[in-house]
Amino acid sequence: MSKGPVEEFALDGAGSPEGESSAGPDSSGQGPAGPDRRRRVSPGWRHRPGLWVALAVVLVVVGAAVSPQGEPLEPRPPDTAWTASTEPGRAPGIWVLGDRPVIAAADGLTAFDPATGEPAWTVDLDDPACTATTDALTCTHGEGEDASIATIDPAGEATEQPFPGADVAATAGEDLIVGGGATDGEPWIGRYTVTGSGSPAQVWRYEPEVPSEPAVRFSAATVSQGVATVFTEPDRQAESGPLGNFVIPIAAAVGTGEAMPAIVQTFGRVSISFPGTEGVEMGRQVSPLSGPEPAIPGYPDAVFTSVGVLDTVGGEPILEYVGDPLMAIGNDIIYVGPDPDAAPFSEESVEVAIRVERVDIGTGESQWQLDRDQVLGCPCPASTDTLVLAASEFTNNEFPEINPVGLLGIDPETGRHHWTLPISTTPDAIAAGPNHVYLLTDGILTAYENR
């Protein structure tokens, strides 16, 4: 996850961190060309300027190829295996379920044979928004009183649960995390236990006080490190308006429903909101991680933040670093942050110097380091031998822009830079499987050989 730039906002009536004001003219953008910063910002979802850190990554490998000038050459792009097309819906997405890529489109789900690209199965759903675990997809489809939540297994078998008012859902153990109400300006997030054929039993429900906003729907959700977050998709086509190209998130503790800072990763930036959470210290918020939930021996309540690994929420540091955690692997953490050996970033310069590092949490020993002069972060899907990182270039001028330039395939065990895939527009979704990396952009699914 990178903070470049950070979009921080609070809901009306809610506290900002450390008593600082979140009002301001900064309305950082999302996508290939950020929005006009002169745009009027809604008084309900406010931004504070100046809170961002550019992050990125590069390969340094002994024996790597070099250019005639003696500089390392960029690894070649991966080969295209096959393509497929679909009609994008409200929440385009792609996931690897079993060994098959599965896409969400306006008319439902389609799984593909990873070797040939031929459709393997389809499930008809009304404009679904889906989340994934390793074993199933959880897809909310329909709208209003007709909304339902479908659970789809790797064979394409679906189990339905009517859930009026739901926009998006994700699993939390045996329960469901569900979000809705954003269209009416009354967003909510709740935890529910499915009880056979009856209505789900509410465990908790959190409803922040917010002003009315233009009609939007929650279309994505994460459950990570004990925090459940639901959020809207960024409107990359927006030219004006209070929502602009940033997302609207709300978050709550999975166990209790207590309001939590909401951290959402989008391509090249992070959105942070503080609805009803006062006195939250910047940098010590719990960040979402890619991959399985971390488990550190001896520290069952440990959490990963941008200032290090803490023994509990708001607790003491186990490992200190400056940067954003990407994923935990065993006793190690992979994070991305400013290169400590480089000159500090300044508003007068667009030069960035970034380091991705894998560190043993217990000893603090570095396993590998990679440096790059591009903004780098999530979404960062991973397979057994590849971590995919999103690369952007930051333009620091009167109206700063952050432009996607590529995807990097990194071996999480060794730090070896396998390949670079140039891109010029923000993809709708990225997924990584055993032998392929999948890119979904404007309804076109492309499978690349991950070798």
GROMACS .gro file of C-alpha atoms in nm, residues 61-228:
model
  168
   61VAL     CA    1   2.036  -0.801  -0.865
   62VAL     CA    2   2.396  -0.914  -0.913
   63GLY     CA    3   2.443  -1.016  -1.275
   64ALA     CA    4   2.131  -0.836  -1.408
   65ALA     CA    5   2.143  -0.719  -1.768
   66VAL     CA    6   2.265  -0.362  -1.823
   67SER     CA    7   2.221  -0.101  -2.090
   68PRO     CA    8   2.513   0.035  -2.297
   69GLN     CA    9   2.528   0.319  -2.043
   70GLY     CA   10   2.583   0.067  -1.763
   71GLU     CA   11   2.235   0.101  -1.608
   72PRO     CA   12   2.018  -0.205  -1.527
   73LEU     CA   13   1.766  -0.289  -1.798
   74GLU     CA   14   1.399  -0.318  -1.711
   75PRO     CA   15   1.288  -0.684  -1.712
   76ARG     CA   16   1.089  -0.775  -2.021
   77PRO     CA   17   0.706  -0.779  -2.015
   78PRO     CA   18   0.534  -1.113  -1.959
   79ASP     CA   19   0.395  -1.289  -2.267
   80THR     CA   20   0.023  -1.269  -2.340
   81ALA     CA   21  -0.149  -1.608  -2.306
   82TRP     CA   22  -0.507  -1.518  -2.404
   83THR     CA   23  -0.778  -1.251  -2.380
   84ALA     CA   24  -1.153  -1.246  -2.319
   85SER     CA   25  -1.415  -0.972  -2.311
   86THR     CA   26  -1.714  -0.892  -2.092
   87GLU     CA   27  -1.957  -0.610  -2.015
   88PRO     CA   28  -1.839  -0.419  -1.705
   89GLY     CA   29  -2.088  -0.378  -1.422
   90ARG     CA   30  -2.090  -0.154  -1.116
   91ALA     CA   31  -1.797  -0.339  -0.956
   92PRO     CA   32  -1.567  -0.502  -1.215
   93GLY     CA   33  -1.342  -0.757  -1.049
   94ILE     CA   34  -1.124  -1.061  -1.101
   95TRP     CA   35  -1.016  -1.331  -0.856
   96VAL     CA   36  -0.850  -1.672  -0.874
   97LEU     CA   37  -1.086  -1.932  -0.728
   98GLY     CA   38  -0.926  -2.275  -0.716
   99ASP     CA   39  -0.695  -2.237  -1.015
  100ARG     CA   40  -0.945  -2.052  -1.237
  101PRO     CA   41  -0.974  -1.677  -1.293
  102VAL     CA   42  -1.329  -1.556  -1.228
  103ILE     CA   43  -1.457  -1.216  -1.342
  104ALA     CA   44  -1.759  -1.017  -1.221
  105ALA     CA   45  -1.952  -0.841  -1.496
  106ALA     CA   46  -2.291  -0.674  -1.537
  107ASP     CA   47  -2.466  -1.008  -1.602
  108GLY     CA   48  -2.288  -1.225  -1.345
  109LEU     CA   49  -1.974  -1.433  -1.306
  110THR     CA   50  -1.765  -1.624  -1.558
  111ALA     CA   51  -1.478  -1.860  -1.478
  112PHE     CA   52  -1.213  -1.940  -1.740
  113ASP     CA   53  -0.978  -2.227  -1.805
  114PRO     CA   54  -0.641  -2.078  -1.712
  115ALA     CA   55  -0.459  -2.260  -1.994
  116THR     CA   56  -0.693  -2.184  -2.284
  117GLY     CA   57  -0.915  -1.894  -2.181
  118GLU     CA   58  -1.227  -2.094  -2.262
  119PRO     CA   59  -1.526  -2.035  -2.027
  120ALA     CA   60  -1.548  -2.307  -1.761
  121TRP     CA   61  -1.874  -2.202  -1.593
  122THR     CA   62  -2.107  -1.905  -1.553
  123VAL     CA   63  -2.339  -1.788  -1.277
  124ASP     CA   64  -2.616  -1.541  -1.366
  125LEU     CA   65  -2.629  -1.257  -1.112
  126ASP     CA   66  -2.778  -0.909  -1.136
  127ASP     CA   67  -2.480  -0.670  -1.148
  128PRO     CA   68  -2.283  -0.824  -0.860
  129ALA     CA   69  -2.018  -0.679  -0.630
  130CYS     CA   70  -1.795  -0.957  -0.497
  131THR     CA   71  -1.528  -1.027  -0.238
  132ALA     CA   72  -1.314  -1.339  -0.217
  133THR     CA   73  -1.153  -1.589   0.015
  134THR     CA   74  -0.938  -1.881  -0.100
  135ASP     CA   75  -1.247  -2.105  -0.098
  136ALA     CA   76  -1.537  -1.894  -0.226
  137LEU     CA   77  -1.669  -1.568  -0.366
  138THR     CA   78  -1.927  -1.367  -0.173
  139CYS     CA   79  -2.135  -1.166  -0.421
  140THR     CA   80  -2.409  -0.914  -0.345
  141HIS     CA   81  -2.648  -0.872  -0.638
  142GLY     CA   82  -2.979  -0.704  -0.702
  143GLU     CA   83  -3.067  -0.380  -0.529
  144GLY     CA   84  -3.288  -0.249  -0.250
  145GLU     CA   85  -3.553  -0.493  -0.138
  146ASP     CA   86  -3.441  -0.738  -0.407
  147ALA     CA   87  -3.080  -0.759  -0.292
  148SER     CA   88  -2.932  -1.101  -0.216
  149ILE     CA   89  -2.593  -1.241  -0.115
  150ALA     CA   90  -2.466  -1.539  -0.313
  151THR     CA   91  -2.178  -1.763  -0.206
  152ILE     CA   92  -2.006  -1.930  -0.503
  153ASP     CA   93  -1.764  -2.223  -0.467
  154PRO     CA   94  -1.479  -2.314  -0.708
  155ALA     CA   95  -1.713  -2.539  -0.909
  156GLY     CA   96  -1.957  -2.253  -0.974
  157GLU     CA   97  -2.224  -2.377  -0.732
  158ALA     CA   98  -2.413  -2.088  -0.570
  159THR     CA   99  -2.598  -2.062  -0.237
  160GLU     CA  100  -2.838  -1.768  -0.197
  161GLN     CA  101  -2.923  -1.558   0.109
  162PRO     CA  102  -3.182  -1.279   0.063
  163PHE     CA  103  -3.056  -0.960   0.225
  164PRO     CA  104  -3.265  -0.647   0.147
  165GLY     CA  105  -3.064  -0.326   0.143
  166ALA     CA  106  -2.723  -0.488   0.104
  167ASP     CA  107  -2.470  -0.331  -0.133
  168VAL     CA  108  -2.163  -0.547  -0.062
  169ALA     CA  109  -2.064  -0.832   0.171
  170ALA     CA  110  -1.756  -1.021   0.289
  171THR     CA  111  -1.702  -1.315   0.520
  172ALA     CA  112  -1.568  -1.293   0.877
  173GLY     CA  113  -1.530  -1.649   0.998
  174GLU     CA  114  -1.876  -1.803   0.976
  175ASP     CA  115  -2.045  -1.461   0.972
  176LEU     CA  116  -2.106  -1.195   0.708
  177ILE     CA  117  -1.988  -0.835   0.707
  178VAL     CA  118  -2.247  -0.636   0.509
  179GLY     CA  119  -2.256  -0.271   0.400
  180GLY     CA  120  -2.534  -0.060   0.253
  181GLY     CA  121  -2.726   0.265   0.271
  182ALA     CA  122  -2.474   0.487   0.095
  183THR     CA  123  -2.722   0.568  -0.183
  184ASP     CA  124  -2.958   0.729   0.070
  185GLY     CA  125  -2.683   0.915   0.254
  186GLU     CA  126  -2.730   0.681   0.553
  187PRO     CA  127  -2.442   0.433   0.522
  188TRP     CA  128  -2.411   0.138   0.756
  189ILE     CA  129  -2.191  -0.162   0.814
  190GLY     CA  130  -2.289  -0.466   1.017
  191ARG     CA  131  -2.196  -0.818   1.117
  192TYR     CA  132  -2.457  -1.092   1.077
  193THR     CA  133  -2.483  -1.463   1.151
  194VAL     CA  134  -2.662  -1.672   0.891
  195THR     CA  135  -2.911  -1.901   1.065
  196GLY     CA  136  -3.034  -2.165   0.822
  197SER     CA  137  -3.333  -2.053   0.619
  198GLY     CA  138  -3.422  -1.764   0.851
  199SER     CA  139  -3.314  -1.403   0.836
  200PRO     CA  140  -2.952  -1.338   0.937
  201ALA     CA  141  -2.911  -1.250   1.304
  202GLN     CA  142  -2.749  -0.912   1.369
  203VAL     CA  143  -2.435  -0.922   1.582
  204TRP     CA  144  -2.368  -0.548   1.557
  205ARG     CA  145  -2.441  -0.258   1.325
  206TYR     CA  146  -2.256   0.073   1.295
  207GLU     CA  147  -2.419   0.379   1.135
  208PRO     CA  148  -2.203   0.693   1.116
  209GLU     CA  149  -2.376   1.028   1.100
  210VAL     CA  150  -2.314   1.173   0.757
  211PRO     CA  151  -2.477   1.435   0.535
  212SER     CA  152  -2.668   1.341   0.223
  213GLU     CA  153  -2.446   1.280  -0.081
  214PRO     CA  154  -2.507   1.199  -0.447
  215ALA     CA  155  -2.634   0.849  -0.515
  216VAL     CA  156  -2.351   0.596  -0.480
  217ARG     CA  157  -2.335   0.234  -0.365
  218PHE     CA  158  -2.076   0.049  -0.166
  219SER     CA  159  -1.913  -0.188  -0.410
  220ALA     CA  160  -1.609  -0.331  -0.230
  221ALA     CA  161  -1.511  -0.459   0.113
  222THR     CA  162  -1.209  -0.584   0.304
  223VAL     CA  163  -1.170  -0.775   0.629
  224SER     CA  164  -0.812  -0.760   0.753
  225GLN     CA  165  -0.635  -0.739   1.090
  226GLY     CA  166  -0.964  -0.728   1.280
  227VAL     CA  167  -1.103  -0.433   1.082
  228ALA     CA  168  -1.399  -0.456   0.842
   0.00000   0.00000   0.00000
